[in-house]
mmCIF file of C-alpha atoms in Angstrom:
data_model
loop_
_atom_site.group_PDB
_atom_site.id
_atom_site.type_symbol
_atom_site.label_atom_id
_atom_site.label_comp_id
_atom_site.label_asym_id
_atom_site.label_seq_id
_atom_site.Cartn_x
_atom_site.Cartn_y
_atom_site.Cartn_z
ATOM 1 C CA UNK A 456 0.000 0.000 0.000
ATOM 2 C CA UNK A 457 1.362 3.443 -0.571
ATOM 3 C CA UNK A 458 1.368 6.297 1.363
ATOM 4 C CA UNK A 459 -0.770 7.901 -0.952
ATOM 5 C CA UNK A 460 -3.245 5.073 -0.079
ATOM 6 C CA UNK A 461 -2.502 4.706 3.327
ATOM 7 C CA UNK A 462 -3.474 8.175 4.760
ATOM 8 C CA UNK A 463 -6.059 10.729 3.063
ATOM 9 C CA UNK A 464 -4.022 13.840 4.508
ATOM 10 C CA UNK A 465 -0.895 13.892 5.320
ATOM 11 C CA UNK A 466 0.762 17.025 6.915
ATOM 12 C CA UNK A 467 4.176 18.221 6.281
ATOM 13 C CA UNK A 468 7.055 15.647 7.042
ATOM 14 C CA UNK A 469 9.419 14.753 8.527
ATOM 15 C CA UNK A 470 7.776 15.145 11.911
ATOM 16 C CA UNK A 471 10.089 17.343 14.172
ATOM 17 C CA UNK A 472 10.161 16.993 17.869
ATOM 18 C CA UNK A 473 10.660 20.508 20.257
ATOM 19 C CA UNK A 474 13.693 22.598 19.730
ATOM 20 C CA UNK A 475 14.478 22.563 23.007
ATOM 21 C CA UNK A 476 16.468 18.822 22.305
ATOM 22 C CA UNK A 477 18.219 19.942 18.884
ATOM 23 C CA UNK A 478 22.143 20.796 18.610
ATOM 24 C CA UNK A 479 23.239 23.528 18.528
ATOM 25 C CA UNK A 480 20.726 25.507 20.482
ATOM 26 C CA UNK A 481 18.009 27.245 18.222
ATOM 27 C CA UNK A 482 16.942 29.961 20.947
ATOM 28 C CA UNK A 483 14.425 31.744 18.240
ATOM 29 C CA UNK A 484 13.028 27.860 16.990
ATOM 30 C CA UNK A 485 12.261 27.483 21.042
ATOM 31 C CA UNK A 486 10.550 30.271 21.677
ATOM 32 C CA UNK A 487 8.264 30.089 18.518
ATOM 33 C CA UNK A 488 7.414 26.082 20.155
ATOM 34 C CA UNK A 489 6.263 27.332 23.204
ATOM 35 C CA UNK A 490 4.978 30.443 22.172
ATOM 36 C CA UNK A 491 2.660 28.886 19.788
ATOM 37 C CA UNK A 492 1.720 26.486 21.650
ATOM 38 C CA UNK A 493 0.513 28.854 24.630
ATOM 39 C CA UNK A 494 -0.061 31.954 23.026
ATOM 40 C CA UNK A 495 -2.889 33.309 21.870
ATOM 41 C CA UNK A 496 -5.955 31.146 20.913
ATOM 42 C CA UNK A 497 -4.474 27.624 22.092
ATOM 43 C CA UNK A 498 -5.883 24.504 23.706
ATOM 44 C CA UNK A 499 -3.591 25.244 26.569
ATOM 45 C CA UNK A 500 -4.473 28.953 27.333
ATOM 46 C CA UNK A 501 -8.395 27.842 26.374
ATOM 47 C CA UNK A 502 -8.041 24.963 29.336
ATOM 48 C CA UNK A 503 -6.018 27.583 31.583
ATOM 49 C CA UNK A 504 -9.300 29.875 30.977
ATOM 50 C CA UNK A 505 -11.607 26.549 31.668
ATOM 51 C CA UNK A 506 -9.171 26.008 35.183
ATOM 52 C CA UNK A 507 -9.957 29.537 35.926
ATOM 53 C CA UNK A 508 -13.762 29.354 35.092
ATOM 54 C CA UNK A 509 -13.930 26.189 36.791
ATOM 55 C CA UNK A 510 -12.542 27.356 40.403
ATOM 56 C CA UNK A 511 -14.720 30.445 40.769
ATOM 57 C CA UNK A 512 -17.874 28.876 39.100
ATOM 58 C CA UNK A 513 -17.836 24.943 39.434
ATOM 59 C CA UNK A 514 -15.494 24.159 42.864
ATOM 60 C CA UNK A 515 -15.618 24.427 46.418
ATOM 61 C CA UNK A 516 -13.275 26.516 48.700
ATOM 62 C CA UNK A 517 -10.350 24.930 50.498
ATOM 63 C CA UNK A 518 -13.236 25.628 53.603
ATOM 64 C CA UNK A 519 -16.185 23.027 52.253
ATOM 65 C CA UNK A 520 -13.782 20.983 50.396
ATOM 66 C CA UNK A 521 -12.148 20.004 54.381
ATOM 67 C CA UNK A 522 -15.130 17.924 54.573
ATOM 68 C CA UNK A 523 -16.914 15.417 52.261
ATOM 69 C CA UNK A 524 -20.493 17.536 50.557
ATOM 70 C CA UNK A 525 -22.509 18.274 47.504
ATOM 71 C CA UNK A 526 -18.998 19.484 46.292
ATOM 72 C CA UNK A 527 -18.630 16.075 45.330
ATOM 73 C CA UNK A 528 -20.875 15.609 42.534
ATOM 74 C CA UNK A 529 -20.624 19.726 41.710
ATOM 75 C CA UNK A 530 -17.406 18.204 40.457
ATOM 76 C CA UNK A 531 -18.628 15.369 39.170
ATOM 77 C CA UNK A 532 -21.366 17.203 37.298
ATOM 78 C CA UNK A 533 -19.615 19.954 35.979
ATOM 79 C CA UNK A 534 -16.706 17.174 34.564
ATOM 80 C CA UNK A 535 -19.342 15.634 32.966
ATOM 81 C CA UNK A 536 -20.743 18.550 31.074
ATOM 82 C CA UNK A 537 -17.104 20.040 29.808
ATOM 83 C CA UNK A 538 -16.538 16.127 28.631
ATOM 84 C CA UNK A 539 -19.913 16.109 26.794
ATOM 85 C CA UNK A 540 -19.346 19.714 25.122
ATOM 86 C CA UNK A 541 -16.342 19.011 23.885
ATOM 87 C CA UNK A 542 -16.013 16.096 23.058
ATOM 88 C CA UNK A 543 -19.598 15.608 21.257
ATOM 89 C CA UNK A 544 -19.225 19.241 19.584
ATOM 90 C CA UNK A 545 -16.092 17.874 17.872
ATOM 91 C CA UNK A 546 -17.485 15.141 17.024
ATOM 92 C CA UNK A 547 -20.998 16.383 15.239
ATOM 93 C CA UNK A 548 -18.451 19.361 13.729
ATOM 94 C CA UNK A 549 -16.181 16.660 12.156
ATOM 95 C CA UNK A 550 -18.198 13.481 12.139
ATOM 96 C CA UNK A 551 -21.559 13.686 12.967
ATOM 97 C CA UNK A 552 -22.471 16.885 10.271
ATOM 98 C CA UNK A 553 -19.160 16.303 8.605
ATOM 99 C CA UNK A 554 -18.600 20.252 7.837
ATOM 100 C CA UNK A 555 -15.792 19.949 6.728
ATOM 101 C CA UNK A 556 -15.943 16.315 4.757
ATOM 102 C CA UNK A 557 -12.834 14.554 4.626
ATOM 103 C CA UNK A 558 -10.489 17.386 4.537
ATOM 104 C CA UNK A 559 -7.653 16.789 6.417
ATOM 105 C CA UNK A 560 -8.512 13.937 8.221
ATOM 106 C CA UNK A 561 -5.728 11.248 8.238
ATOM 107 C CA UNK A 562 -7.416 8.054 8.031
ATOM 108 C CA UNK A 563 -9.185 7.423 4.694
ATOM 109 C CA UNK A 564 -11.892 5.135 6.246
ATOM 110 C CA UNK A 565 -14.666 6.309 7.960
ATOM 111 C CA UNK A 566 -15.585 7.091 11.451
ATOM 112 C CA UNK A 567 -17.463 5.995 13.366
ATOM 113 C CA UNK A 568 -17.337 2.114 12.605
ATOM 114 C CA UNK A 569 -19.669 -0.542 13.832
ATOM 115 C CA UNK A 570 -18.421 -4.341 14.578
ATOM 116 C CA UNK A 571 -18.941 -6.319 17.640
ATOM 117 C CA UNK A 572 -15.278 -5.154 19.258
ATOM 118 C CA UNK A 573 -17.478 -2.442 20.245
ATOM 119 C CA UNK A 574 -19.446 -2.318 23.310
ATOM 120 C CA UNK A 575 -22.815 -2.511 21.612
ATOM 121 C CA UNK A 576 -21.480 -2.959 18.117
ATOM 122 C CA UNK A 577 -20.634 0.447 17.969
ATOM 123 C CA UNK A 578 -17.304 2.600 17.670
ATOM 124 C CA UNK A 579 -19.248 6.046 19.075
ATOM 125 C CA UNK A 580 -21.229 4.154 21.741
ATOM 126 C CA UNK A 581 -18.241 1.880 23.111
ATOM 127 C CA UNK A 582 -16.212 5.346 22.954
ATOM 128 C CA UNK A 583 -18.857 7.144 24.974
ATOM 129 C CA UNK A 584 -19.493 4.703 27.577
ATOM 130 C CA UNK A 585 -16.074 4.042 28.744
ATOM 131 C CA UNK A 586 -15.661 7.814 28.633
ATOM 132 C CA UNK A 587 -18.648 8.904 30.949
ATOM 133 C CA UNK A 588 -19.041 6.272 32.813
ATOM 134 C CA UNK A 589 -15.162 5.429 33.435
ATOM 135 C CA UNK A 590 -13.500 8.592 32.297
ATOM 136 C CA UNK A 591 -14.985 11.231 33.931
ATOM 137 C CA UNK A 592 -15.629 9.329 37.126
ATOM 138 C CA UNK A 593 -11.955 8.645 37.996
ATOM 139 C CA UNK A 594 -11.119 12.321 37.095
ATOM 140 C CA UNK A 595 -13.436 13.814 39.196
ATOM 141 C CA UNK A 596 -12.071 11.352 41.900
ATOM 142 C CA UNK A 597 -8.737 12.521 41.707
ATOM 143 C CA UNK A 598 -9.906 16.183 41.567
ATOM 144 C CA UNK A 599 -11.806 15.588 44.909
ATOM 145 C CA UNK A 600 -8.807 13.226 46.687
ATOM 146 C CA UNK A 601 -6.664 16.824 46.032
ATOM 147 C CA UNK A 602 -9.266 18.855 47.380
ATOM 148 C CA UNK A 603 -9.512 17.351 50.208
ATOM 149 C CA UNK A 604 -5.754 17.140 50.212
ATOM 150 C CA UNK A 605 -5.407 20.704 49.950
ATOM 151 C CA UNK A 606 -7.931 21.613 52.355
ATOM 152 C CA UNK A 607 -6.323 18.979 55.115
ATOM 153 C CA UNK A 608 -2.881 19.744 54.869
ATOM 154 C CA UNK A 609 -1.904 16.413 53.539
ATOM 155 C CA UNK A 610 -0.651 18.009 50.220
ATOM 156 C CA UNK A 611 1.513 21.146 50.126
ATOM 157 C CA UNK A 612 -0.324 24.394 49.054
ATOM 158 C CA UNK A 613 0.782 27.232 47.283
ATOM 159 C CA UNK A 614 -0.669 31.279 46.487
ATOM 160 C CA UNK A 615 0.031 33.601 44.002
ATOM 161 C CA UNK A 616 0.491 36.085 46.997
ATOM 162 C CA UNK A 617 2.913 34.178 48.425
ATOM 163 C CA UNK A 618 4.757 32.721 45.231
ATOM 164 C CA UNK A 619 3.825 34.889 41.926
ATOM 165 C CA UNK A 620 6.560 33.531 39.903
ATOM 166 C CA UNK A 621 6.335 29.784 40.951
ATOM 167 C CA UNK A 622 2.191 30.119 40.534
ATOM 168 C CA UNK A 623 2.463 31.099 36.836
ATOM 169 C CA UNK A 624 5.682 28.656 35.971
ATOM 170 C CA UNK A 625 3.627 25.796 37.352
ATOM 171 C CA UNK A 626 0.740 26.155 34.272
ATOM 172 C CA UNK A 627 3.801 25.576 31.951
ATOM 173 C CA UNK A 628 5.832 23.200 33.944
ATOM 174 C CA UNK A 629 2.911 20.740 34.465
ATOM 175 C CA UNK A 630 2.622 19.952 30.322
ATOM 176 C CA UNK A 631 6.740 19.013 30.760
ATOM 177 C CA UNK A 632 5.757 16.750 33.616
ATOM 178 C CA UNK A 633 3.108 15.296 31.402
ATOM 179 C CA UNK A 634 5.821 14.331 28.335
ATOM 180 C CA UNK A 635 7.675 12.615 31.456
ATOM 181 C CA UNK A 636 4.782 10.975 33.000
ATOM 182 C CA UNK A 637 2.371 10.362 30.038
ATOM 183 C CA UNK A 638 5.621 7.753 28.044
ATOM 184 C CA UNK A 639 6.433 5.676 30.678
ATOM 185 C CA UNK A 640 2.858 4.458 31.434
ATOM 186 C CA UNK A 641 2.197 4.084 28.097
ATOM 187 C CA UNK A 642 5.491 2.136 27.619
ATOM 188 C CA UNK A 643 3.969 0.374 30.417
ATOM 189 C CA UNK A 644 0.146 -0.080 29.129
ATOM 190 C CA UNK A 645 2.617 -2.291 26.001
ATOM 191 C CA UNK A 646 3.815 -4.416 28.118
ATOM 192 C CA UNK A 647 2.359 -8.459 27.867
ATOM 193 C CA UNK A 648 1.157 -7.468 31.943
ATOM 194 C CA UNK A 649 -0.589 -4.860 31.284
ATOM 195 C CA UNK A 650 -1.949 -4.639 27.299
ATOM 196 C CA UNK A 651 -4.908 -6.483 27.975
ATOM 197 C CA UNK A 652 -6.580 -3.226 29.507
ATOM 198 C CA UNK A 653 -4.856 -0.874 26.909
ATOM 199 C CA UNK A 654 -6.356 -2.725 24.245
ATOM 200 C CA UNK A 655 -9.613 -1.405 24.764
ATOM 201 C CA UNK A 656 -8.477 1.667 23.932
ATOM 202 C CA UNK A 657 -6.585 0.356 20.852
ATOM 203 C CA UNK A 658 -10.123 -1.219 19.694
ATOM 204 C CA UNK A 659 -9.950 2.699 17.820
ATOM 205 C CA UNK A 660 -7.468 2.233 14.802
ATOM 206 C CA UNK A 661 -9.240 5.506 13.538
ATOM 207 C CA UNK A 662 -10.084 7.810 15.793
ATOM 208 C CA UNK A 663 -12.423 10.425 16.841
ATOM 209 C CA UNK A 664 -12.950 13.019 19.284
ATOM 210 C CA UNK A 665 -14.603 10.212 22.129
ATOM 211 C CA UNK A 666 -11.767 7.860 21.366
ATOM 212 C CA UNK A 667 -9.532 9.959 23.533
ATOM 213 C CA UNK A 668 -11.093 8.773 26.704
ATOM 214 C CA UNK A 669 -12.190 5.351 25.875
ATOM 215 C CA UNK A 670 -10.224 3.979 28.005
ATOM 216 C CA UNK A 671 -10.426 0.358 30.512
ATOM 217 C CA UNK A 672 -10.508 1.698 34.217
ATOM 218 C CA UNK A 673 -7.188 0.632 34.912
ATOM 219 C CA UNK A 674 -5.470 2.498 32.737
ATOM 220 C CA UNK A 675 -7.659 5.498 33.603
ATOM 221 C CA UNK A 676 -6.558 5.075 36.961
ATOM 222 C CA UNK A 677 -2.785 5.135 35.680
ATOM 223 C CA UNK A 678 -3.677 8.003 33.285
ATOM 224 C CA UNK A 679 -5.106 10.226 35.881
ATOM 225 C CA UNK A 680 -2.883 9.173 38.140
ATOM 226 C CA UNK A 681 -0.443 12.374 36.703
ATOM 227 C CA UNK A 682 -2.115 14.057 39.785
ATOM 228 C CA UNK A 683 -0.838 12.526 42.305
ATOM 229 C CA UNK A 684 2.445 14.758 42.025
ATOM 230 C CA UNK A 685 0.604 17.443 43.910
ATOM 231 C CA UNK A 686 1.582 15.765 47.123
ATOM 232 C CA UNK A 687 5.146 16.800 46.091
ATOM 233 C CA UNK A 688 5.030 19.868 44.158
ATOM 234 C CA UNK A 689 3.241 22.536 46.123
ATOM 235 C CA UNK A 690 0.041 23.755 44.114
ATOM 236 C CA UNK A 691 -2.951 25.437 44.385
ATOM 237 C CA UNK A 692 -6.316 24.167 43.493
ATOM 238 C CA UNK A 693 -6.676 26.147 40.061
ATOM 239 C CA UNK A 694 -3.249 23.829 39.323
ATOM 240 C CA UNK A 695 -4.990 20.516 40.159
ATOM 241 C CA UNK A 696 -7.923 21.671 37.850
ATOM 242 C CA UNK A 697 -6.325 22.563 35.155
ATOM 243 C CA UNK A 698 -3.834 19.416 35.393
ATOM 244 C CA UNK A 699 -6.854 16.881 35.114
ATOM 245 C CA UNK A 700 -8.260 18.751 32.457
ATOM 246 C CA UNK A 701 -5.604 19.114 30.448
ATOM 247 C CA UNK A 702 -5.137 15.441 30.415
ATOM 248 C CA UNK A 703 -8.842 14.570 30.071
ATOM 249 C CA UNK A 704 -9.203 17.598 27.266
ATOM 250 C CA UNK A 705 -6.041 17.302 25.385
ATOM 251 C CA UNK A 706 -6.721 13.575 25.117
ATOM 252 C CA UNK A 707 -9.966 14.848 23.518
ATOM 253 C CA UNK A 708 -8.843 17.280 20.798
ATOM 254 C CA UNK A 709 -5.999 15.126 19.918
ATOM 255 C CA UNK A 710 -7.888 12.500 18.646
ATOM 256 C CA UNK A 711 -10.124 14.101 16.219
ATOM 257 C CA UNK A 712 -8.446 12.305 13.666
ATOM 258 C CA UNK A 713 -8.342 15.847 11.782
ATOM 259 C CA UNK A 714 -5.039 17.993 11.581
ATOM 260 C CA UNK A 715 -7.225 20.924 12.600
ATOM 261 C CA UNK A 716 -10.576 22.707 12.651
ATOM 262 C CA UNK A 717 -10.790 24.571 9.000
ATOM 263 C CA UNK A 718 -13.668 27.638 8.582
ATOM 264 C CA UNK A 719 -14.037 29.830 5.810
ATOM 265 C CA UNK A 720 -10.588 28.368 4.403
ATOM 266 C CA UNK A 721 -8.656 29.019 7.319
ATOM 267 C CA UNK A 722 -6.840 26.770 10.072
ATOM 268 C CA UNK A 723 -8.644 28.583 12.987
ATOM 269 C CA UNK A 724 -7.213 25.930 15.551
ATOM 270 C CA UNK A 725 -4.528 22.772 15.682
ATOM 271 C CA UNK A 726 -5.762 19.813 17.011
ATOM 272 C CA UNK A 727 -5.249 15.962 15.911
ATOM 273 C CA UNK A 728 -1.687 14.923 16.191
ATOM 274 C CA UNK A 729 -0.412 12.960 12.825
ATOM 275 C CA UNK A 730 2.068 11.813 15.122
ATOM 276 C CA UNK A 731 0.041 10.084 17.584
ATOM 277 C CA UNK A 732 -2.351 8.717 14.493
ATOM 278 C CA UNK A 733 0.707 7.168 13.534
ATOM 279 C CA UNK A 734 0.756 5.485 17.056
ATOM 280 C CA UNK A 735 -2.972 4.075 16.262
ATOM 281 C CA UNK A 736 -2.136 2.662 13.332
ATOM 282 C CA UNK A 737 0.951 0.799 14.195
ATOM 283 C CA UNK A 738 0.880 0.345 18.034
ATOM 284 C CA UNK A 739 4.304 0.291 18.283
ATOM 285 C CA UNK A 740 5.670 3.638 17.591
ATOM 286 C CA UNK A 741 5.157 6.674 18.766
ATOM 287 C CA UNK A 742 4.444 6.148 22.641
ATOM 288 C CA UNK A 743 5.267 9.721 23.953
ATOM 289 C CA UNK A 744 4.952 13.305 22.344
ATOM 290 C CA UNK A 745 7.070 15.952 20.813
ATOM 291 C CA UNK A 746 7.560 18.327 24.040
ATOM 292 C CA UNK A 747 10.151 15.488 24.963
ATOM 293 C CA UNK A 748 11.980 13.108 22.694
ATOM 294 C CA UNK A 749 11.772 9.879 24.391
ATOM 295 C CA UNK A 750 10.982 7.872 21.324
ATOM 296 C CA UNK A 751 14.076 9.291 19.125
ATOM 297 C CA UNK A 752 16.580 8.194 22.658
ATOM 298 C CA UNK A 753 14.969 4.547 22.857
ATOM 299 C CA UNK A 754 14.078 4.015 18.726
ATOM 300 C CA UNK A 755 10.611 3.999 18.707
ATOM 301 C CA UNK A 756 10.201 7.424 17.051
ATOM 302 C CA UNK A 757 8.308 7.750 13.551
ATOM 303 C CA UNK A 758 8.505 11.259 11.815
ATOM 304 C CA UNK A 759 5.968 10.306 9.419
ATOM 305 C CA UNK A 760 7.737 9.181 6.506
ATOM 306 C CA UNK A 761 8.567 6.307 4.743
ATOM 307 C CA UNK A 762 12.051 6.149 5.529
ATOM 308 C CA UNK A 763 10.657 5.827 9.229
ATOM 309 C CA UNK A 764 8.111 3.209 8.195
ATOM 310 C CA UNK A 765 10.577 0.939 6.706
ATOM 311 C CA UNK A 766 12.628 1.401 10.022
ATOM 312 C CA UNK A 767 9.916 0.743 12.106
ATOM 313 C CA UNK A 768 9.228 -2.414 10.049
ATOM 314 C CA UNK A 769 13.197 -3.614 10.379
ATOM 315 C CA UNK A 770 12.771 -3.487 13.619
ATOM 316 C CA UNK A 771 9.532 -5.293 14.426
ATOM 317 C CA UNK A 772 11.037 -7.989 12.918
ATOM 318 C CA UNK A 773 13.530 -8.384 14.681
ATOM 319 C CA UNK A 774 11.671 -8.342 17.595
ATOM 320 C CA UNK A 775 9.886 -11.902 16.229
ATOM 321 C CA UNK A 776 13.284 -13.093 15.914
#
């Protein structure tokens, strides 16, 4: 099969990881990474305004939260609602009223799929279910174990009044810890221990927007589990919010299985990462993300092209060997 044949858009390759890791230093290259990825309209500053939102509107004070409450489900409620938006307004946008067809979307076939893999014999329904009923569940219980953390003194707290600097820094630090965090338990979910739970989530060779958390419970538990470095790094509730849900949201957008949403012939925001389509396709490439090159240091990295593919094949074989 040719490339052609094997993906109906393919974005500009070779794939490039973050600047930060190339020799010599590209100080310019850097800061137009992070800049746009943070700055201006981004998923990151969007979820940073969500955090915000969230803690004023949708959370309890450090006061209520010292004690189990309705807080609870306020959590639980309003976790549910941001996962439904989102994800099901992608979804109708790309799949369900298809506005913008097949244009740049990676994977040729279509989505959703039916097939009895699927709970109910259905991609979107199987996707949705372990989602809302699984997903968004063990989020909200980590949100409300940090509360309650926070609130108790069993985790360490931070201010802005007290640490301005260290506040802000902590909104971009916590992505880096997630390019850490986010490789080495998917390394792990590969493993013959473990796959059996991860394959639920690989039931989604194409993917859409509800893909992102269809997930088995265990390895929500492990995925969410990113949290628990709030008992070590000293935080403040707004931090825990918008760690969760940048994991829950950014697991979301990047499985659209579209490069980006398109209106009036513009790119008007990034989302699906051809790099981690790769990943669904093959299985066994592709395990981290670009922030930090873990795949180029251990040789699972593919940029995309078919240099890479032919790699990746050399060395799959030798594997069966």
């Amino acid at each position: 099969m040719s490339d052609r044949q094997e993906w109906n858009h393919t974005p500009t390759t070779p794939i490039i990881v973050s600047p930060l890791w190339q020799w010599p230093p590209k100080p310019y290259a850097v800061f137009r990474w992070y800049f746009d990825t943070w700055f201006w309209i981004t998923i990151n500053m969007i979820i940073v305004g969500l955090s915000v939102v969230a803690l004023f509107w949708a959370s309890p004070t450090l006061e209520q939260a010292a004690q189990p409450g309705a807080w609870i489900l306020v959590i639980l409620l309003r976790n549910l609602v941001l996962t439904f938006l989102v994800a099901h307004g992608l979804h109708l946008w790309f799949h369900g009223y298809s506005v913008q067809g097949t244009d740049k979307k990676y994977d040729p076939r279509p989505f959703p799929r039916q097939g009895r893999i699927f709970t109910g014999h259905s991609q979107l329904t199987d996707n949705m279910i372990w989602a809302l009923a699984s997903g968004v569940p063990i989020w909200s219980g980590f949100e409300v174990l940090m509360w309650w953390s926070l609130a108790n003194g069993y985790a360490p707290s931070s201010t802005f009044a007290a640490s301005p600097i260290w506040f802000v820094a902590l909104f971009f630090l916590i992505p880096v810890w997630e390019s850490f965090y986010f490789y080495w338990i998917h390394r792990a979910l590969h493993t013959n221990a473990l796959y059996r739970f991860h394959a639920l989530h690989h039931r989604n060779t194409d993917v859409g927007p509800w893909s992102g958390l269809s997930m088995h419970p265990i390895e929500h538990l492990m995925y969410f589990g990113t949290v628990l470095i709030h008992f070590v790094v000293p935080s403040h509730p707004v931090h825990v919010i918008f760690h969760l849900m940048f994991y829950a949201l950014t697991a979301i957008t990047t499985h659209t299985g579209f490069e980006g949403l398109w209106f009036l012939g513009k790119k008007r925001m990034h989302l699906g990462m051809f790099h981690h389509q790769i990943h669904h396709r093959y299985f066994e490439v592709n395990y981290g993300n670009l922030d930090v090159p873990w795949d180029r240091f251990f040789g699972t990295f593919h940029d995309g092209t078919a240099g890479a593919k032919a790699m990746m094949k050399e060395r799959l074989k030798s594997r069966k060997r």
